[in-house]
mmCIF file of C-alpha atoms in Angstrom:
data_model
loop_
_atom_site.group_PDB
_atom_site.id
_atom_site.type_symbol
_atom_site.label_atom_id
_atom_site.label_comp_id
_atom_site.label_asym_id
_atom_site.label_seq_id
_atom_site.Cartn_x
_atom_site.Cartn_y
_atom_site.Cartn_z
ATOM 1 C CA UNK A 1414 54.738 21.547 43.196
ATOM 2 C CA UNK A 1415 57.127 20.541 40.234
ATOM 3 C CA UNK A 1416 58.985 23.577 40.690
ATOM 4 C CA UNK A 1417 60.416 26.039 42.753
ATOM 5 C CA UNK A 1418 59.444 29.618 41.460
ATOM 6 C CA UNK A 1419 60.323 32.781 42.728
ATOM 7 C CA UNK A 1420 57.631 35.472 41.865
ATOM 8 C CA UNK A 1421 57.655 38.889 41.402
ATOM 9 C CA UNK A 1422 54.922 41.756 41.635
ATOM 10 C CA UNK A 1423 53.294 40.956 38.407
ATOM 11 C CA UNK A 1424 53.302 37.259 39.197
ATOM 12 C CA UNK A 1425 51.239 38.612 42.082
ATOM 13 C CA UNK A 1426 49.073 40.989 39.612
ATOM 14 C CA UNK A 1427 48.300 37.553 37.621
ATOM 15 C CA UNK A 1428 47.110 35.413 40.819
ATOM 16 C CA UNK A 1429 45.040 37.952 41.761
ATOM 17 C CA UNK A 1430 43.006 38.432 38.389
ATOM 18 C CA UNK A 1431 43.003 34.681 37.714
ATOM 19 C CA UNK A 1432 41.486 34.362 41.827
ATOM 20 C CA UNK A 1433 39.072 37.109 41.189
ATOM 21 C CA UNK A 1434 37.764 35.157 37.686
ATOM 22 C CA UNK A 1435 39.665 32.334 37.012
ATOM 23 C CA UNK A 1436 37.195 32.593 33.410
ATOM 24 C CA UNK A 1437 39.783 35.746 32.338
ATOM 25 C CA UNK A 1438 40.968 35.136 28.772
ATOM 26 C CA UNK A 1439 44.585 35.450 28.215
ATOM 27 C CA UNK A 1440 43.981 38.877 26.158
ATOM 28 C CA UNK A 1441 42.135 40.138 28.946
ATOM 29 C CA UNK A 1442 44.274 39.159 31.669
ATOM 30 C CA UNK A 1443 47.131 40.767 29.798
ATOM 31 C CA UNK A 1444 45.441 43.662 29.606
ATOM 32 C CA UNK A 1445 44.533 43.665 32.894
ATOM 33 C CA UNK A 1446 48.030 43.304 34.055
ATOM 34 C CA UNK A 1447 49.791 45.456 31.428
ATOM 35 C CA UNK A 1448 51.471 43.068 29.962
ATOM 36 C CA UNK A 1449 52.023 41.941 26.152
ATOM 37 C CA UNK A 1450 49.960 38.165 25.591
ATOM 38 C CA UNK A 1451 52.657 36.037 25.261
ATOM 39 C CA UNK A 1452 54.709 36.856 28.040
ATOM 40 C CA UNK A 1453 51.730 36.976 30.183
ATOM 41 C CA UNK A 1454 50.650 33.556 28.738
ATOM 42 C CA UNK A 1455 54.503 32.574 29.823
ATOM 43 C CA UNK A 1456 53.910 33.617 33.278
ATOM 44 C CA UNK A 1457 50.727 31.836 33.834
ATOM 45 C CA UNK A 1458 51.970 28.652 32.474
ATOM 46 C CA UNK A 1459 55.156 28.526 35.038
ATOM 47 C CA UNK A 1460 52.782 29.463 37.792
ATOM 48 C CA UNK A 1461 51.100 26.540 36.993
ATOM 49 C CA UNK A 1462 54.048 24.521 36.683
ATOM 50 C CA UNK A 1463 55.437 25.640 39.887
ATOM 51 C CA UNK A 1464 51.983 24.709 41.860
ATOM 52 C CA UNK A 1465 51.193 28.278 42.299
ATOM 53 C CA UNK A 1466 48.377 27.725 40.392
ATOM 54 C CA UNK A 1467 47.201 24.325 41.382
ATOM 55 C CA UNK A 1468 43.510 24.308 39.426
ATOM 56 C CA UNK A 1469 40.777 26.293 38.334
ATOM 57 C CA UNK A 1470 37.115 26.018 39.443
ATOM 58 C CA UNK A 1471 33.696 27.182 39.117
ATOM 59 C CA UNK A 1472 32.340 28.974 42.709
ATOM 60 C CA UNK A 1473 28.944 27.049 43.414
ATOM 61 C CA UNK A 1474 26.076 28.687 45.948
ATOM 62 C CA UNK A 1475 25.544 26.084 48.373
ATOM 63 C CA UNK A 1476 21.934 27.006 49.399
ATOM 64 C CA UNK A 1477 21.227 27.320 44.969
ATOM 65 C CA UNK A 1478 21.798 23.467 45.115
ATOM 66 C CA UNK A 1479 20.290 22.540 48.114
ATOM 67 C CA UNK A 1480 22.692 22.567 50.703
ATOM 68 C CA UNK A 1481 21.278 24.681 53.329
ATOM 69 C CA UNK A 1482 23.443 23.594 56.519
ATOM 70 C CA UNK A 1483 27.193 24.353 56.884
ATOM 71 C CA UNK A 1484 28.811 22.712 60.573
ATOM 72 C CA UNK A 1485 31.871 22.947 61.476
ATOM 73 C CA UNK A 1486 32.954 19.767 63.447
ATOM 74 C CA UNK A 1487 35.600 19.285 65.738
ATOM 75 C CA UNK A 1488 36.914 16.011 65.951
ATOM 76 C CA UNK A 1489 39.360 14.193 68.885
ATOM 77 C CA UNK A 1490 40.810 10.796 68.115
ATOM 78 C CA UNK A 1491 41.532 8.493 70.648
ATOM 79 C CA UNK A 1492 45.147 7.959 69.646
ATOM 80 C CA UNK A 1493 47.256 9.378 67.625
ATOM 81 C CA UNK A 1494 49.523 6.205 66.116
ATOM 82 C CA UNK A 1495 50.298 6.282 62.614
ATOM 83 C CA UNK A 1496 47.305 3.765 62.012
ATOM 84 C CA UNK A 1497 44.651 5.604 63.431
ATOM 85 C CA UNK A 1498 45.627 9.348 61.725
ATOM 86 C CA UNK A 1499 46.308 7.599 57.920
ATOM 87 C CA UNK A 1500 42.979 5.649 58.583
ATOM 88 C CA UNK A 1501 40.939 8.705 59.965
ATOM 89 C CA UNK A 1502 42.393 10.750 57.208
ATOM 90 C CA UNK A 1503 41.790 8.751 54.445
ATOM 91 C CA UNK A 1504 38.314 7.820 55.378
ATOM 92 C CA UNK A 1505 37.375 12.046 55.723
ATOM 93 C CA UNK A 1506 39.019 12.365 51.651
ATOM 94 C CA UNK A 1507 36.161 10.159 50.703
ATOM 95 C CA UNK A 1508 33.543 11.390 52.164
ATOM 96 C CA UNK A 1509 31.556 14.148 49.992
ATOM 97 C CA UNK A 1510 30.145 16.307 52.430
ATOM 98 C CA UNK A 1511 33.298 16.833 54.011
ATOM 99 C CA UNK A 1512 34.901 20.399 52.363
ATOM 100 C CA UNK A 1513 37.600 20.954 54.099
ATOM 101 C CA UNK A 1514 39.228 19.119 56.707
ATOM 102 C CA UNK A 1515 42.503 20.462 58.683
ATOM 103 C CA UNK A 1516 44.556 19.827 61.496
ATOM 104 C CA UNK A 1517 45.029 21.355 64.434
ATOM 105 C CA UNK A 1518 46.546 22.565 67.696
ATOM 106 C CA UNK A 1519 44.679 22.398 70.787
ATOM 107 C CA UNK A 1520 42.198 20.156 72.389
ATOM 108 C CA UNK A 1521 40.792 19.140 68.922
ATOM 109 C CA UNK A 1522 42.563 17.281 66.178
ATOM 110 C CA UNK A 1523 40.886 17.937 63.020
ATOM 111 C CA UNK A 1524 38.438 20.779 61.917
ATOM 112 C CA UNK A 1525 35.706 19.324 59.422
ATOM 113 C CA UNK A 1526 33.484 22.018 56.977
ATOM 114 C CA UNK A 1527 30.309 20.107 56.281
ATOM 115 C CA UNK A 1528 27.563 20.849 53.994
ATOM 116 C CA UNK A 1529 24.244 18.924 53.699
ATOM 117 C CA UNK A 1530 20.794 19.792 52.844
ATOM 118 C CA UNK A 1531 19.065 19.869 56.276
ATOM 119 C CA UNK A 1532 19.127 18.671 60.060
ATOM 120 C CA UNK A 1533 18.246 15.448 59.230
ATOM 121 C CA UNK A 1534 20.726 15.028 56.692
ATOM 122 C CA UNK A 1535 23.267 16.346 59.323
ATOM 123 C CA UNK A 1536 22.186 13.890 61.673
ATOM 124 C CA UNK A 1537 22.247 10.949 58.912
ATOM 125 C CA UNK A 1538 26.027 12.381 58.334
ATOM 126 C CA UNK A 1539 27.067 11.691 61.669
ATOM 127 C CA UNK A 1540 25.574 8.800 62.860
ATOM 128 C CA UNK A 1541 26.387 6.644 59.503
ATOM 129 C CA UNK A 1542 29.764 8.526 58.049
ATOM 130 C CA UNK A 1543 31.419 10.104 61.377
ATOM 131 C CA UNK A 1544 30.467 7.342 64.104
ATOM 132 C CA UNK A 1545 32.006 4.839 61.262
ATOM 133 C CA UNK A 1546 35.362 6.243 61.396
ATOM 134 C CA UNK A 1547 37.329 4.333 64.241
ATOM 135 C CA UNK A 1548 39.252 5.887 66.453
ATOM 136 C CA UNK A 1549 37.274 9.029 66.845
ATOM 137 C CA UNK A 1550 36.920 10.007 70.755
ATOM 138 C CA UNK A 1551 34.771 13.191 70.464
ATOM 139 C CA UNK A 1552 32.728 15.017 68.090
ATOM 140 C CA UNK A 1553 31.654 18.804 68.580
ATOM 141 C CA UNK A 1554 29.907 20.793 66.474
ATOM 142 C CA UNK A 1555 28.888 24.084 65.564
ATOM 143 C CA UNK A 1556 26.277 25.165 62.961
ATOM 144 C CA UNK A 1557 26.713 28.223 60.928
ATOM 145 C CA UNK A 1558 23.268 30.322 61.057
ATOM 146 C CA UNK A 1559 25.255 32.583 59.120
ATOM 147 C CA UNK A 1560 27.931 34.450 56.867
ATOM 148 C CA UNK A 1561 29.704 37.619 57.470
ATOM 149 C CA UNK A 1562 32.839 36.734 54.797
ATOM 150 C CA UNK A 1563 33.815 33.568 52.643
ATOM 151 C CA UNK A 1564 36.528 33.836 50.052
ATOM 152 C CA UNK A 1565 39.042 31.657 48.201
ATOM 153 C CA UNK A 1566 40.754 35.021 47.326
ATOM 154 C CA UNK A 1567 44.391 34.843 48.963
ATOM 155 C CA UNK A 1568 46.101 37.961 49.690
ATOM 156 C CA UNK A 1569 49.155 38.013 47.131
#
């Protein structure tokens, strides 16, 4: 974030059109929001300046391309000194399977979202990307056999 921005309802009106289609043109988001183009073009542009708006993207189908398994791994490290976090960390930002990673409270330290093509592949995942990352203690997992809700819609 370059900035610090305070916003206001229509700031909020903008997020959520550009969240809903990010694809809006800036006519049609105006319109949208009630607001003339070029202030609404203004808005947009400090949101993005102020890391509101951090990017735009294009909402794939992970089973249309092949990636039929979603697993959400929990992951204990051995020991938590600075070397072992920035190298388990860094290793998980290279690896492309790996969605999201965060960290937690609890027994577990990290929550993984994975996404490969089949059991196999899963099992490839572990043994030659997760079982390479030192310091790991335990890995559990649980396999999605299905979806009741997924959005990247916040509620602004």
């Amino acid at each position: 974030m370059t900035a610090k921005l305070r916003i206001d309802a229509k700031d909020r009106q903008i997020v959520r059109a550009l969240q809903q289609d990010g694809r809006l043109s800036n006519i049609d988001l105006a319109a949208r929001v009630n607001l003339s183009p070029s202030p609404c073009l203004r808005r947009v542009r400090l949101l993005e300046e102020a890391g509101i708006i951090s990017g735009y993207t294009a909402v794939v189908d992970p089973k249309a391309v092949g990636l039929t398994i979603t697993a959400f791994i929990r992951i204990a490290l051995a020991r938590h000194d600075r070397e072992v976090v920035a190298g388990f960390e860094a290793r998980v930002r290279d690896i492309d399977e790996i969605l999201d990673c965060y960290l937690l409270t609890g027994e577990a330290d990290y929550l993984l979202c994975v996404l490969v093509p089949d059991l196999d592949a899963y099992e490839n995942f572990v043994r030659t990307r997760l079982h390479g990352i030192p310091g790991i203690t335990s890995i559990t997992t649980n396999l999605v056999y299905g979806t009741v809700k997924t959005s990247r819609v916040m509620p602004v």
